[in-house]
Coordinates of C-alpha atoms in Angstrom, one line a residue:
Chain A
M37 CA -33.4 -167.3 -105.4
A38 CA -37.2 -168.3 -104.2
N39 CA -38.2 -172.0 -104.3
S40 CA -41.7 -171.5 -105.9
G41 CA -39.5 -169.3 -108.8
L42 CA -41.6 -166.0 -107.5
A43 CA -39.3 -163.3 -105.7
I44 CA -42.8 -161.2 -105.1
A45 CA -46.2 -163.1 -105.2
C46 CA -49.5 -160.5 -103.7
R47 CA -52.6 -161.4 -104.3
K48 CA -55.3 -158.4 -103.9
L49 CA -53.4 -155.5 -101.6
T50 CA -55.0 -153.0 -101.2
K51 CA -53.8 -150.4 -99.1
R52 CA -55.6 -146.9 -97.7
F53 CA -54.6 -143.6 -96.0
G54 CA -57.5 -142.4 -94.5
E55 CA -59.2 -141.2 -97.5
V56 CA -56.8 -142.0 -100.1
E57 CA -57.6 -145.4 -101.7
A58 CA -53.1 -146.5 -102.3
L59 CA -53.9 -149.7 -103.6
R60 CA -57.1 -151.2 -105.4
G61 CA -56.3 -155.4 -105.1
V62 CA -53.2 -155.7 -106.8
S63 CA -52.1 -158.8 -107.7
L64 CA -48.5 -159.4 -109.7
E65 CA -46.5 -162.2 -109.9
I66 CA -42.3 -161.1 -110.0
P67 CA -40.6 -164.1 -110.8
S68 CA -37.0 -164.0 -110.2
G69 CA -34.0 -163.9 -112.5
V70 CA -35.7 -160.9 -114.2
T71 CA -35.6 -156.9 -114.3
F72 CA -39.2 -156.1 -113.7
G73 CA -39.9 -151.8 -113.7
L74 CA -43.3 -150.8 -112.3
L75 CA -44.1 -147.8 -114.0
G76 CA -46.2 -145.3 -113.7
P77 CA -47.2 -141.1 -112.8
N78 CA -46.6 -140.0 -109.0
G79 CA -49.9 -141.2 -107.2
A80 CA -50.1 -144.8 -109.3
G81 CA -49.2 -146.4 -105.8
K82 CA -45.6 -147.4 -106.7
T83 CA -44.2 -146.7 -103.4
T84 CA -46.0 -147.9 -101.4
F85 CA -46.7 -151.2 -103.8
L86 CA -42.8 -151.5 -102.3
R87 CA -43.3 -150.4 -98.9
I88 CA -45.9 -153.4 -98.4
C89 CA -43.4 -156.1 -99.7
L90 CA -41.1 -154.3 -97.4
G91 CA -43.2 -154.9 -94.4
L92 CA -42.5 -150.8 -93.7
T93 CA -46.1 -150.6 -93.4
P94 CA -49.1 -153.2 -93.1
P95 CA -51.3 -154.3 -96.4
T96 CA -55.0 -153.2 -95.4
S97 CA -56.5 -156.3 -97.0
G98 CA -54.7 -159.1 -99.2
T99 CA -51.6 -160.8 -99.5
A100 CA -47.8 -160.9 -100.0
E101 CA -44.8 -163.0 -99.7
V102 CA -41.2 -162.1 -101.0
L103 CA -38.1 -164.3 -100.9
D104 CA -41.6 -167.3 -100.6
E105 CA -41.7 -165.4 -96.8
K106 CA -44.9 -164.0 -96.0
I107 CA -44.7 -160.2 -94.9
P108 CA -43.2 -158.8 -92.8
P109 CA -40.7 -160.8 -94.5
R110 CA -37.8 -159.9 -91.3
R111 CA -36.3 -163.3 -92.3
V112 CA -35.3 -162.1 -95.8
L113 CA -34.6 -158.6 -95.4
P114 CA -30.7 -159.4 -94.9
K115 CA -31.5 -160.8 -98.4
I116 CA -33.3 -157.8 -99.8
G117 CA -31.8 -154.6 -101.2
Y118 CA -33.9 -151.2 -101.0
M119 CA -33.0 -147.3 -101.7
P120 CA -35.8 -145.2 -101.3
Q121 CA -37.4 -142.6 -104.0
D122 CA -35.7 -139.9 -100.7
L123 CA -32.1 -140.2 -100.7
A124 CA -32.0 -141.3 -97.5
V125 CA -27.9 -140.9 -97.2
Y126 CA -26.7 -139.6 -93.7
L127 CA -26.0 -135.9 -95.2
D128 CA -23.3 -136.0 -91.4
L129 CA -21.3 -139.8 -93.1
T130 CA -19.1 -140.7 -94.6
V131 CA -19.6 -142.8 -98.1
G132 CA -17.6 -145.4 -96.5
E133 CA -19.6 -145.2 -93.0
N134 CA -23.1 -144.5 -94.1
L135 CA -22.5 -148.0 -96.7
A136 CA -20.1 -149.8 -93.8
L137 CA -23.5 -148.6 -91.2
F138 CA -25.5 -150.8 -94.0
G139 CA -23.5 -153.6 -93.9
R140 CA -23.3 -154.6 -90.5
L141 CA -27.0 -153.8 -89.8
V142 CA -27.7 -156.7 -92.5
G143 CA -25.1 -158.7 -91.2
M144 CA -22.0 -159.3 -93.2
D145 CA -18.6 -159.2 -92.0
E146 CA -16.1 -156.4 -91.5
G147 CA -13.5 -158.6 -94.0
A148 CA -16.3 -158.6 -96.1
I149 CA -17.6 -155.0 -96.1
K150 CA -14.3 -154.1 -96.8
T151 CA -14.3 -155.2 -100.2
R152 CA -18.1 -155.0 -100.5
I153 CA -17.4 -151.0 -100.8
A154 CA -14.1 -150.8 -103.4
E155 CA -16.3 -153.3 -105.6
V156 CA -19.5 -151.0 -105.7
L157 CA -18.4 -147.8 -105.1
R158 CA -16.5 -148.6 -108.1
L159 CA -19.5 -149.9 -109.7
V160 CA -21.2 -146.7 -109.0
E161 CA -18.0 -144.1 -109.9
L162 CA -17.2 -143.0 -106.3
E163 CA -13.6 -144.8 -106.2
G164 CA -12.2 -142.4 -103.5
R165 CA -14.6 -140.3 -102.3
V166 CA -14.7 -143.3 -99.4
D167 CA -13.4 -140.6 -97.2
S168 CA -15.9 -137.6 -98.0
L169 CA -19.1 -136.7 -96.0
A170 CA -21.6 -137.1 -98.3
S171 CA -22.3 -133.5 -97.5
T172 CA -20.2 -132.6 -100.2
L173 CA -21.3 -134.4 -102.8
S174 CA -23.3 -133.3 -105.6
G175 CA -26.7 -134.2 -106.0
G176 CA -26.0 -137.3 -108.5
M177 CA -23.3 -138.8 -105.8
R178 CA -25.4 -139.0 -103.2
R179 CA -27.7 -140.8 -106.2
R180 CA -25.2 -142.7 -106.0
T181 CA -24.4 -143.6 -103.4
S182 CA -27.7 -144.2 -102.0
L183 CA -28.1 -146.8 -104.4
A184 CA -24.1 -148.3 -103.1
I185 CA -26.2 -148.8 -99.7
A186 CA -28.2 -151.4 -102.1
L187 CA -25.8 -152.4 -103.8
L188 CA -23.4 -153.8 -100.8
H189 CA -24.3 -157.1 -99.5
D190 CA -25.1 -158.4 -103.3
P191 CA -28.1 -159.1 -102.1
D192 CA -30.7 -161.8 -103.7
L193 CA -34.2 -159.1 -104.4
L194 CA -33.1 -155.4 -105.4
L195 CA -36.3 -152.4 -104.8
L196 CA -35.3 -149.7 -106.7
D197 CA -37.8 -146.7 -105.5
E198 CA -36.5 -144.9 -109.2
P199 CA -33.2 -144.8 -108.9
T200 CA -32.2 -143.3 -112.1
V201 CA -33.6 -139.6 -110.5
G202 CA -31.3 -137.1 -111.1
V203 CA -28.5 -139.8 -112.9
D204 CA -26.8 -139.0 -116.0
P205 CA -27.7 -140.0 -119.3
E206 CA -24.2 -142.3 -119.5
L207 CA -23.8 -143.4 -116.1
R208 CA -27.4 -144.3 -116.8
A209 CA -26.6 -146.2 -119.4
S210 CA -24.2 -147.9 -116.7
F211 CA -26.3 -148.7 -113.8
W212 CA -29.6 -150.2 -116.1
S213 CA -26.3 -152.5 -118.6
Y214 CA -25.3 -153.9 -114.2
F215 CA -28.6 -154.6 -113.9
G216 CA -29.3 -156.4 -115.8
E217 CA -25.8 -158.1 -115.5
L218 CA -27.1 -158.6 -111.6
T219 CA -30.9 -160.8 -113.5
K220 CA -27.9 -163.3 -115.6
R221 CA -26.5 -163.7 -111.9
G222 CA -30.2 -164.9 -111.2
K223 CA -30.7 -162.0 -109.3
T224 CA -33.6 -159.8 -109.2
V225 CA -34.6 -156.6 -109.9
V226 CA -37.6 -154.1 -109.5
I227 CA -37.4 -150.8 -109.6
T228 CA -40.2 -147.9 -109.5
T229 CA -39.4 -145.7 -112.1
H230 CA -42.5 -142.4 -113.8
Y231 CA -39.8 -142.8 -116.9
M232 CA -41.1 -144.9 -119.9
E233 CA -38.8 -144.7 -121.8
E234 CA -36.6 -146.6 -119.5
A235 CA -39.3 -149.5 -119.5
S236 CA -37.4 -151.2 -122.8
H237 CA -34.9 -151.8 -120.7
C238 CA -36.1 -154.0 -118.1
D239 CA -37.9 -157.8 -119.0
L240 CA -41.2 -157.0 -117.7
V241 CA -42.9 -154.7 -116.9
A242 CA -46.4 -153.0 -114.7
L243 CA -48.2 -150.5 -115.5
M244 CA -49.6 -149.1 -112.7
H245 CA -52.7 -146.0 -112.3
V246 CA -54.2 -144.9 -108.8
G247 CA -53.4 -147.9 -107.4
R248 CA -54.5 -150.5 -109.9
V249 CA -52.4 -152.6 -112.4
L250 CA -53.5 -151.7 -115.8
S251 CA -51.7 -153.9 -117.8
R252 CA -48.8 -156.7 -117.4
G253 CA -45.4 -158.3 -119.1
P254 CA -43.0 -157.7 -121.7
P255 CA -42.9 -154.3 -123.0
A256 CA -43.2 -155.1 -126.9
T257 CA -46.2 -157.1 -125.9
I258 CA -47.4 -154.1 -123.8
K259 CA -47.0 -151.9 -127.1
E260 CA -48.8 -154.8 -129.4
R261 CA -51.7 -155.2 -127.2
A262 CA -52.9 -151.3 -126.8
G263 CA -51.9 -151.3 -130.6
A264 CA -49.0 -148.0 -129.8
A265 CA -46.1 -147.4 -130.7
N266 CA -44.4 -147.0 -127.4
L267 CA -45.0 -147.1 -124.0
D268 CA -46.0 -143.8 -123.1
D269 CA -48.7 -144.3 -126.0
A270 CA -50.1 -147.9 -124.3
F271 CA -50.0 -146.0 -120.4
L272 CA -52.5 -143.4 -122.2
A273 CA -54.4 -146.2 -124.5
L274 CA -54.9 -148.6 -121.1
V275 CA -56.2 -145.2 -118.7
R276 CA -58.7 -144.3 -121.5
E277 CA -59.8 -147.6 -121.8
A278 CA -60.4 -148.2 -117.8
K279 CA -62.0 -144.7 -117.1
T280 CA -64.7 -146.4 -119.9
A281 CA -65.0 -150.2 -118.6
Chain B
M294 CA -32.1 -158.0 -80.0
S295 CA -28.6 -158.0 -81.3
L296 CA -25.5 -156.0 -79.3
R297 CA -23.9 -156.0 -83.4
R298 CA -26.9 -153.9 -84.9
V299 CA -27.3 -151.7 -81.3
L300 CA -23.3 -150.9 -81.1
A301 CA -23.5 -150.1 -85.5
I302 CA -26.4 -147.7 -84.9
A303 CA -24.6 -146.5 -81.6
R304 CA -21.2 -146.2 -84.0
K305 CA -23.0 -144.1 -86.7
A306 CA -24.6 -141.4 -84.2
L307 CA -21.6 -140.7 -82.5
S308 CA -19.4 -140.4 -85.7
Q309 CA -22.2 -138.2 -87.0
F310 CA -21.3 -136.0 -84.0
R311 CA -17.1 -136.1 -84.5
H312 CA -17.8 -134.3 -88.1
D313 CA -19.9 -132.3 -87.0
R314 CA -18.3 -130.1 -85.1
R315 CA -20.1 -127.5 -83.9
T316 CA -22.6 -130.0 -82.5
L317 CA -19.8 -131.1 -80.7
A318 CA -19.0 -127.8 -79.7
F319 CA -22.4 -126.8 -78.5
I320 CA -22.7 -130.5 -76.2
V321 CA -19.9 -129.3 -74.0
A322 CA -21.4 -125.6 -74.5
M323 CA -24.6 -125.3 -73.7
P324 CA -24.9 -127.4 -70.4
L325 CA -21.4 -125.5 -69.0
L326 CA -23.0 -122.3 -70.2
M327 CA -25.9 -123.1 -68.6
V328 CA -24.3 -123.5 -65.1
V329 CA -21.9 -120.6 -65.1
V330 CA -25.4 -118.9 -66.6
F331 CA -28.0 -119.9 -63.5
G332 CA -24.7 -120.0 -61.3
Y333 CA -24.3 -116.7 -61.1
T334 CA -27.2 -114.7 -61.3
F335 CA -29.0 -116.8 -58.7
G336 CA -26.8 -117.1 -57.0
G337 CA -24.8 -114.9 -56.0
Q338 CA -25.0 -112.9 -52.4
V339 CA -26.0 -109.6 -52.7
H340 CA -23.8 -107.1 -51.8
N341 CA -23.3 -103.3 -51.3
V342 CA -26.6 -102.1 -50.7
R343 CA -26.5 -98.5 -50.3
T344 CA -28.2 -97.5 -46.7
L345 CA -28.0 -94.3 -45.1
V346 CA -27.0 -93.9 -41.3
V347 CA -28.4 -90.6 -39.7
N348 CA -27.6 -91.5 -36.3
E349 CA -28.9 -89.0 -34.1
D350 CA -28.3 -91.3 -30.7
A351 CA -27.3 -88.8 -27.9
G352 CA -26.0 -91.6 -25.3
Y353 CA -27.1 -92.2 -21.5
M354 CA -24.6 -92.2 -19.5
G355 CA -21.3 -92.2 -21.6
L356 CA -22.9 -95.3 -23.9
R357 CA -24.0 -94.8 -27.5
M358 CA -26.2 -97.7 -28.6
A359 CA -26.2 -97.1 -31.7
D360 CA -22.5 -96.8 -32.5
R361 CA -22.5 -100.8 -31.2
F362 CA -25.1 -101.6 -32.5
L363 CA -23.5 -100.5 -36.0
E364 CA -20.3 -101.9 -35.5
N365 CA -21.5 -105.7 -34.8
I366 CA -23.0 -104.6 -39.0
T367 CA -19.7 -106.8 -41.0
G368 CA -19.8 -107.8 -44.4
D369 CA -20.3 -106.3 -47.9
T370 CA -24.8 -106.8 -47.8
L371 CA -24.4 -102.9 -46.9
V372 CA -22.8 -99.5 -47.1
L373 CA -23.3 -97.5 -44.7
V374 CA -23.2 -93.6 -45.5
A375 CA -23.5 -91.6 -42.5
W376 CA -25.9 -89.4 -43.2
T377 CA -27.6 -85.8 -41.5
G378 CA -31.0 -85.3 -41.8
T379 CA -33.9 -88.1 -41.7
A380 CA -35.5 -86.5 -44.4
S381 CA -32.9 -85.9 -47.5
A382 CA -32.2 -89.7 -46.5
R383 CA -35.3 -90.1 -47.4
A384 CA -35.1 -87.8 -50.5
E385 CA -32.4 -90.1 -51.5
V386 CA -34.2 -93.2 -51.2
E387 CA -37.1 -91.9 -53.1
A388 CA -34.6 -90.7 -56.2
G389 CA -33.2 -94.0 -56.1
R390 CA -30.0 -93.7 -55.2
A391 CA -30.1 -95.6 -52.0
W392 CA -31.8 -98.3 -50.8
A393 CA -32.8 -98.0 -47.0
V394 CA -31.9 -94.8 -43.9
L395 CA -31.6 -96.5 -40.4
S396 CA -32.6 -93.6 -38.3
F397 CA -31.1 -93.6 -34.8
P398 CA -33.8 -91.1 -32.5
A399 CA -31.7 -89.4 -30.0
N400 CA -33.5 -91.2 -27.3
F401 CA -31.5 -94.7 -28.7
T402 CA -29.8 -95.8 -25.6
Q403 CA -32.0 -94.0 -23.1
N404 CA -34.6 -95.9 -23.7
L405 CA -32.9 -99.2 -23.8
R406 CA -31.7 -98.6 -20.6
T407 CA -34.4 -97.5 -18.8
N408 CA -37.0 -100.7 -20.2
V409 CA -39.3 -98.6 -22.7
T410 CA -38.6 -99.6 -26.1
A411 CA -36.5 -97.9 -28.5
T412 CA -37.1 -98.1 -31.8
I413 CA -34.5 -98.3 -34.9
G414 CA -36.1 -96.5 -37.9
I415 CA -36.1 -98.5 -41.3
A416 CA -36.9 -97.0 -44.7
L417 CA -36.6 -98.9 -47.2
D418 CA -37.3 -99.5 -51.1
G419 CA -39.6 -101.9 -51.3
S420 CA -39.3 -102.6 -54.9
S421 CA -36.2 -105.2 -54.8
P422 CA -37.8 -108.2 -51.8
T423 CA -34.9 -109.6 -52.5
I424 CA -32.8 -106.8 -51.5
V425 CA -35.5 -106.0 -48.6
S426 CA -34.7 -110.0 -47.0
A427 CA -30.6 -109.0 -47.1
V428 CA -31.6 -105.7 -45.7
L429 CA -34.2 -107.2 -42.3
G430 CA -31.4 -109.9 -42.4
T431 CA -28.5 -108.3 -41.9
L432 CA -29.5 -105.8 -39.1
R433 CA -31.7 -108.8 -37.4
A434 CA -28.0 -110.2 -37.6
A435 CA -26.5 -107.2 -36.0
I436 CA -29.5 -106.9 -33.1
E437 CA -29.2 -110.1 -32.1
K438 CA -25.4 -109.1 -32.0
T439 CA -25.3 -106.8 -29.7
F440 CA -27.9 -107.2 -28.3
T441 CA -26.5 -110.7 -26.4
S442 CA -23.2 -109.4 -26.1
G443 CA -24.5 -106.5 -24.1
G444 CA -25.7 -108.8 -21.3
R445 CA -29.0 -109.6 -22.4
Q446 CA -30.0 -113.0 -22.3
D447 CA -34.1 -113.1 -22.3
L448 CA -33.4 -114.9 -25.4
A449 CA -30.9 -116.9 -27.8
L450 CA -30.8 -118.2 -31.0
E451 CA -29.0 -122.3 -30.5
R452 CA -28.1 -123.6 -33.8
D453 CA -27.5 -127.2 -34.9
F454 CA -27.3 -127.6 -38.4
V455 CA -28.2 -131.3 -38.7
Y456 CA -26.8 -130.7 -42.7
G457 CA -25.3 -127.9 -44.9
S458 CA -23.6 -124.9 -42.4
E459 CA -24.6 -121.5 -41.7
D460 CA -21.8 -120.8 -44.5
T461 CA -24.0 -122.2 -47.1
R462 CA -25.4 -120.2 -50.4
F463 CA -28.4 -120.0 -52.3
I464 CA -25.4 -121.6 -55.4
D465 CA -25.0 -124.3 -52.9
S466 CA -28.3 -126.0 -52.6
F467 CA -29.8 -125.3 -55.9
A468 CA -26.5 -126.2 -57.6
P469 CA -27.4 -130.2 -57.7
G470 CA -31.1 -129.4 -59.7
V471 CA -28.9 -127.3 -61.6
V472 CA -27.4 -130.0 -63.2
A473 CA -29.6 -132.2 -63.4
L474 CA -32.0 -129.4 -65.4
A475 CA -28.9 -128.7 -67.5
V476 CA -28.7 -133.2 -68.3
L477 CA -32.6 -133.0 -69.4
M478 CA -32.2 -130.0 -71.4
V479 CA -29.3 -131.1 -73.4
T480 CA -30.3 -134.7 -73.2
T481 CA -33.7 -134.7 -74.6
I482 CA -33.6 -132.2 -76.5
F483 CA -30.1 -134.3 -78.5
S484 CA -32.3 -137.5 -79.2
V485 CA -35.3 -135.2 -80.2
I486 CA -33.4 -133.6 -83.3
M487 CA -31.0 -136.9 -83.5
V488 CA -34.1 -138.4 -84.5
V489 CA -36.6 -136.1 -87.1
R490 CA -33.4 -136.0 -88.7
E491 CA -33.4 -139.4 -89.7
K492 CA -37.5 -139.3 -89.7
S493 CA -36.8 -136.0 -92.2
G494 CA -33.8 -137.9 -94.7
G495 CA -36.3 -140.8 -95.0
M496 CA -33.3 -142.5 -92.9
L497 CA -36.0 -144.8 -90.7
E498 CA -37.8 -146.5 -93.7
R499 CA -34.1 -147.5 -95.3
L500 CA -32.8 -147.9 -91.4
F501 CA -36.0 -150.6 -90.7
A502 CA -35.6 -152.4 -94.7
T503 CA -33.4 -154.1 -92.8
P504 CA -33.1 -157.0 -89.8
L505 CA -32.5 -152.8 -87.4
R506 CA -35.9 -153.4 -84.6
S507 CA -36.7 -150.0 -82.9
S508 CA -35.8 -151.7 -80.1
E509 CA -32.6 -152.2 -81.4
L510 CA -32.7 -148.9 -82.4
V511 CA -33.3 -146.8 -79.6
M512 CA -31.1 -148.6 -77.8
G513 CA -28.2 -147.8 -80.0
L514 CA -28.9 -143.9 -80.2
A515 CA -29.1 -144.4 -76.2
L516 CA -25.9 -145.7 -76.0
A517 CA -24.4 -142.8 -77.6
L518 CA -26.3 -140.5 -76.5
A519 CA -25.4 -141.8 -72.9
V520 CA -21.8 -141.4 -74.3
I521 CA -22.6 -137.6 -74.7
A522 CA -24.4 -137.6 -71.1
F523 CA -21.0 -139.1 -69.6
F524 CA -19.2 -136.3 -71.1
Q525 CA -21.9 -133.6 -70.1
S526 CA -22.6 -135.2 -66.6
V527 CA -18.8 -134.7 -66.3
V528 CA -18.4 -131.2 -67.8
V529 CA -21.5 -130.1 -65.3
L530 CA -20.3 -131.4 -62.7
S531 CA -17.1 -130.5 -63.0
A532 CA -17.6 -126.3 -63.8
V533 CA -20.7 -126.6 -60.4
L534 CA -17.7 -127.9 -58.3
L535 CA -14.4 -126.0 -59.1
L536 CA -16.3 -122.4 -60.8
F537 CA -18.6 -122.1 -57.3
Q538 CA -16.2 -124.3 -55.1
I539 CA -19.8 -126.4 -54.4
K540 CA -19.2 -128.2 -50.9
V541 CA -20.6 -131.6 -51.7
V542 CA -20.5 -134.4 -48.8
G543 CA -21.9 -136.6 -50.9
S544 CA -20.2 -139.2 -53.2
I545 CA -19.2 -137.2 -56.5
P546 CA -20.0 -140.9 -58.8
F547 CA -23.1 -141.6 -57.1
A548 CA -24.4 -138.7 -57.5
F549 CA -22.6 -139.4 -61.7
G550 CA -24.4 -141.9 -61.9
V551 CA -27.8 -140.9 -60.9
L552 CA -27.5 -138.0 -63.7
L553 CA -26.5 -141.1 -65.8
L554 CA -30.1 -143.1 -64.9
F555 CA -32.0 -139.6 -65.7
G556 CA -30.5 -139.0 -68.8
I557 CA -31.4 -142.4 -70.5
G558 CA -35.2 -141.4 -69.4
N559 CA -34.8 -137.8 -71.2
Q560 CA -33.1 -139.9 -74.8
G561 CA -36.4 -142.2 -74.3
L562 CA -39.0 -139.2 -73.6
G563 CA -36.7 -137.2 -75.9
I564 CA -37.5 -140.4 -78.8
M565 CA -41.4 -140.1 -77.6
L566 CA -42.1 -136.5 -78.3
S567 CA -40.2 -136.8 -82.0
S568 CA -43.5 -139.1 -83.5
A569 CA -45.1 -136.1 -82.4
A570 CA -42.6 -133.4 -84.5
K571 CA -42.1 -133.9 -88.8
N572 CA -39.5 -132.2 -88.6
E573 CA -36.1 -129.9 -87.0
L574 CA -38.4 -126.6 -86.1
Q575 CA -41.6 -128.9 -84.7
A576 CA -39.2 -130.5 -82.8
I577 CA -37.9 -127.3 -81.6
Q578 CA -41.7 -126.5 -79.9
F579 CA -41.0 -128.8 -77.4
I580 CA -38.3 -127.4 -75.2
P581 CA -40.6 -124.7 -73.6
L582 CA -42.8 -127.6 -73.0
I583 CA -39.7 -128.8 -71.3
L584 CA -38.0 -126.4 -69.3
F585 CA -40.6 -124.9 -68.1
P586 CA -42.7 -127.7 -65.1
S587 CA -38.9 -128.7 -64.6
L588 CA -38.2 -125.1 -64.0
L589 CA -41.4 -124.3 -61.8
L590 CA -41.9 -127.0 -60.6
T591 CA -39.0 -129.9 -59.7
G592 CA -37.9 -127.9 -56.4
V593 CA -34.3 -126.7 -58.4
F594 CA -35.4 -123.3 -57.3
F595 CA -37.9 -123.6 -55.4
P596 CA -38.0 -125.8 -52.6
L597 CA -41.2 -128.2 -53.2
E598 CA -43.2 -126.7 -49.5
A599 CA -42.9 -123.7 -51.8
I600 CA -44.9 -124.1 -54.6
P601 CA -48.7 -123.9 -53.9
S602 CA -50.1 -126.9 -52.8
A603 CA -52.8 -127.0 -55.9
F604 CA -49.9 -127.1 -58.3
R605 CA -47.7 -129.7 -55.8
P606 CA -49.1 -132.9 -57.4
F607 CA -47.9 -132.0 -60.4
S608 CA -44.0 -131.5 -59.3
L609 CA -44.4 -135.6 -58.5
I610 CA -45.0 -136.4 -62.5
V611 CA -42.0 -134.4 -63.4
P612 CA -38.9 -136.9 -63.6
L613 CA -36.3 -133.7 -62.7
T614 CA -37.8 -133.7 -59.3
Y615 CA -36.6 -136.8 -58.8
A616 CA -33.5 -136.0 -59.7
S617 CA -33.0 -132.8 -58.3
D618 CA -34.3 -134.8 -55.2
A619 CA -31.6 -137.6 -55.5
L620 CA -28.1 -135.1 -55.9
H621 CA -29.4 -132.6 -53.4
S622 CA -29.9 -135.4 -50.4
I623 CA -26.4 -136.8 -52.2
M624 CA -24.3 -134.0 -52.8
L625 CA -25.3 -132.5 -50.1
R626 CA -26.7 -134.4 -47.2
G627 CA -24.0 -137.2 -47.5
W628 CA -26.9 -139.6 -48.4
G629 CA -26.5 -143.1 -50.0
V630 CA -28.6 -146.0 -51.2
G631 CA -30.2 -147.4 -47.8
Q632 CA -31.9 -143.7 -46.7
I633 CA -35.3 -144.5 -48.3
P634 CA -36.2 -140.8 -50.2
V635 CA -32.9 -141.8 -52.5
A636 CA -33.9 -145.2 -53.1
V637 CA -37.3 -144.2 -54.0
D638 CA -36.2 -141.5 -56.1
I639 CA -33.6 -144.2 -58.0
L640 CA -36.8 -146.4 -58.0
V641 CA -38.8 -143.5 -60.3
L642 CA -35.4 -143.0 -62.0
L643 CA -35.7 -146.7 -62.9
G644 CA -39.7 -146.3 -64.2
Y645 CA -39.1 -143.2 -66.2
D646 CA -36.2 -144.8 -68.1
A647 CA -37.6 -147.8 -68.6
L648 CA -41.4 -146.7 -69.5
T649 CA -39.2 -144.3 -72.0
M650 CA -37.7 -146.1 -73.3
L651 CA -40.3 -149.1 -74.0
G652 CA -42.4 -146.3 -75.2
A653 CA -39.2 -144.9 -77.5
A654 CA -39.4 -147.8 -79.2
V655 CA -43.0 -148.6 -80.4
F656 CA -43.6 -144.7 -81.2
V657 CA -40.0 -144.8 -83.5
R658 CA -41.1 -148.3 -85.7
R659 CA -44.6 -146.0 -85.9
Q660 CA -42.5 -143.2 -87.9
A661 CA -40.9 -145.3 -90.1

C-alpha cells in the first residue's frame, strides 16, 4: 500500500498524439483500498491514462505518481497487475504457460507460481483448463485468462482496462464481488468501462469525456450533483454543461 | 539485466514453437528445401547435349586426326551423333533437335600434317550460354588432349590448384553461400514475424507493464531463435554434406560458429524491421528486400569480381557477403581465424550482431 494513502496521484496530465489531444490536463487522486471506476465513452482518454500510469507512454506534460513512485514506475511494476483492453494472451501457449510467463516476469518463484495459478484459475472458473491452448478457448474464456494474468501475483494495484467486455453477467457479478474483496484487503482496483451501470460497484468514479475529467466522487454524489436519476443521465448533463461552459 | 526474465522469454518463445507443429515443420523444411532446390538447379552439370558430327576427314598417310580428336571427347557432357551432310546437320540445330554440329573437312588431317591451318567447323545454338560454354569447354579439353599427346608439345598448361581441384564442382563453390542464405532467410523472417505477432496481439504492451526491459525481451527472443538457428544450421549443413557430398577441407564446427554469429545478427535485423510492420502481411513484404540484395550482391552465386564495380560498394554493406566469404574460406580453403580475411569477416559479423541487437532493443520498446 502507498505511504501517501494514494495509489495514483496525477496533476495536469496532458497527452498529444499529433493533432489529437487524448488527455487535456487531467488531475486525479485515487486513494488506496478502493474500487475506482474510470467511466466514459470510447476516446475519452481512459486507456491513455492507464498507459501513462504504467510508463508505457510518456505524458506530454504534467506529473504522476503511482504507488508513491514517479512515472515511469519501474520499481513498483511488480506490485501492479494490468489487464489491457486487447486480449493480450498468447494464443499459442497453454493457459498455464501464459500465467507462468508473467509470474516469472514479475519475479515470483516457481512454487508460488504453481500455487497461485490454481487459485486464480479457480476464481475465473477456468480450473481444469491449465493445459488447454488459449487458442482452443472461447472468447470469454480468453478474457478470463487475461484477467487471471493480472491477478496472478496478488498485486497491490490492479489496472483493468474494460475487464468485463465479453464476460457473461453471472461471471461479471462474481468478478465485481472479488474486486470488492480485494479492496477490503487494502488493494486498489482501477477499472475503465463504458458501461455506466457497472459504476454502481465502484467506491469512487471519475467521468471522462474527450480527455477531461468532468466529475469525480462516489456514484451517488455524482448523480445528486447532476440532479440525475442514473449515471447515464448524469454523464449527458455534465457533457452538456461542459460544452456550454 | 535479469537472466531469469531473459530465460522466461526464451522459454515462452520455444513453447510457442513447440505448440505450433506447422511452424516447427517449416523451420526444418524451408532451409532444407532451399538448399536442395538451389543445390540441384544451380549445381547441376550440363549433360547429354546432342551434338552432330559430320566427319568428312579423308585422312593423310593412313592417319585420321578427326577420329583421334573424337575419341578424346570424354564424359557425358556431349552425346555425339554421326551425321552426313553439314547442311542437314545445321537444319537439325535450326529445328531445335540438336545443340551443336561439328564438321571436319576432308583435308583436316592433311592440313594438320602439312602445317596449314586446320579448321573444325562448329555450328551452335547460342541461345543458352551455359550449354555453349559446356560444349566449347569440352572441345577445348579434347583439343588439348589430342594435340599434346600427339607429340606436338608447343604449348602445355600446367595446372596447380592451390585450393580445390580439377574436380571442384560449381555446387562445391556455392554451397557455403547457400547455407548462409538459408539461415539468413529463415532467421530474419522468423524474428520479424515473432515481434509483429507480439505487437498485433497487444502482447508487447502487457510485457512492458511488467519489469521486463526491452533488452531482456530482445535477448530472450534472440536466445530462442539461436536455438532454432542452431537446428537449422545443423539441417542445412548436414544436407549440403550428405546430399551433395561437398568436399569440406576446413573445420565444420568453426563454420557452424560463423553461421550462428550470422544468425544472431539477422534476428536483430528482423526485430528492427518489424518496427516498420504493423501486421504479418506487411512483415512478409520485407522478404524481397532482404532476398534480392543477398542473392545478387554477395558473391553467393557469382563471385564478387563478376559484379559491376559501381555496385561493389553495395556488396560491402550486405552482411551475407561476409558470412558467405568466411564460410567459403573455411569450408573450401581450410582457413581459420588466423587468416586475416576470415578474421575481418568475423569482426564485421560481430559488429553486425552488436549493432542490430542494440537497434532491436531500442526499436522494440517504441512499439509497445
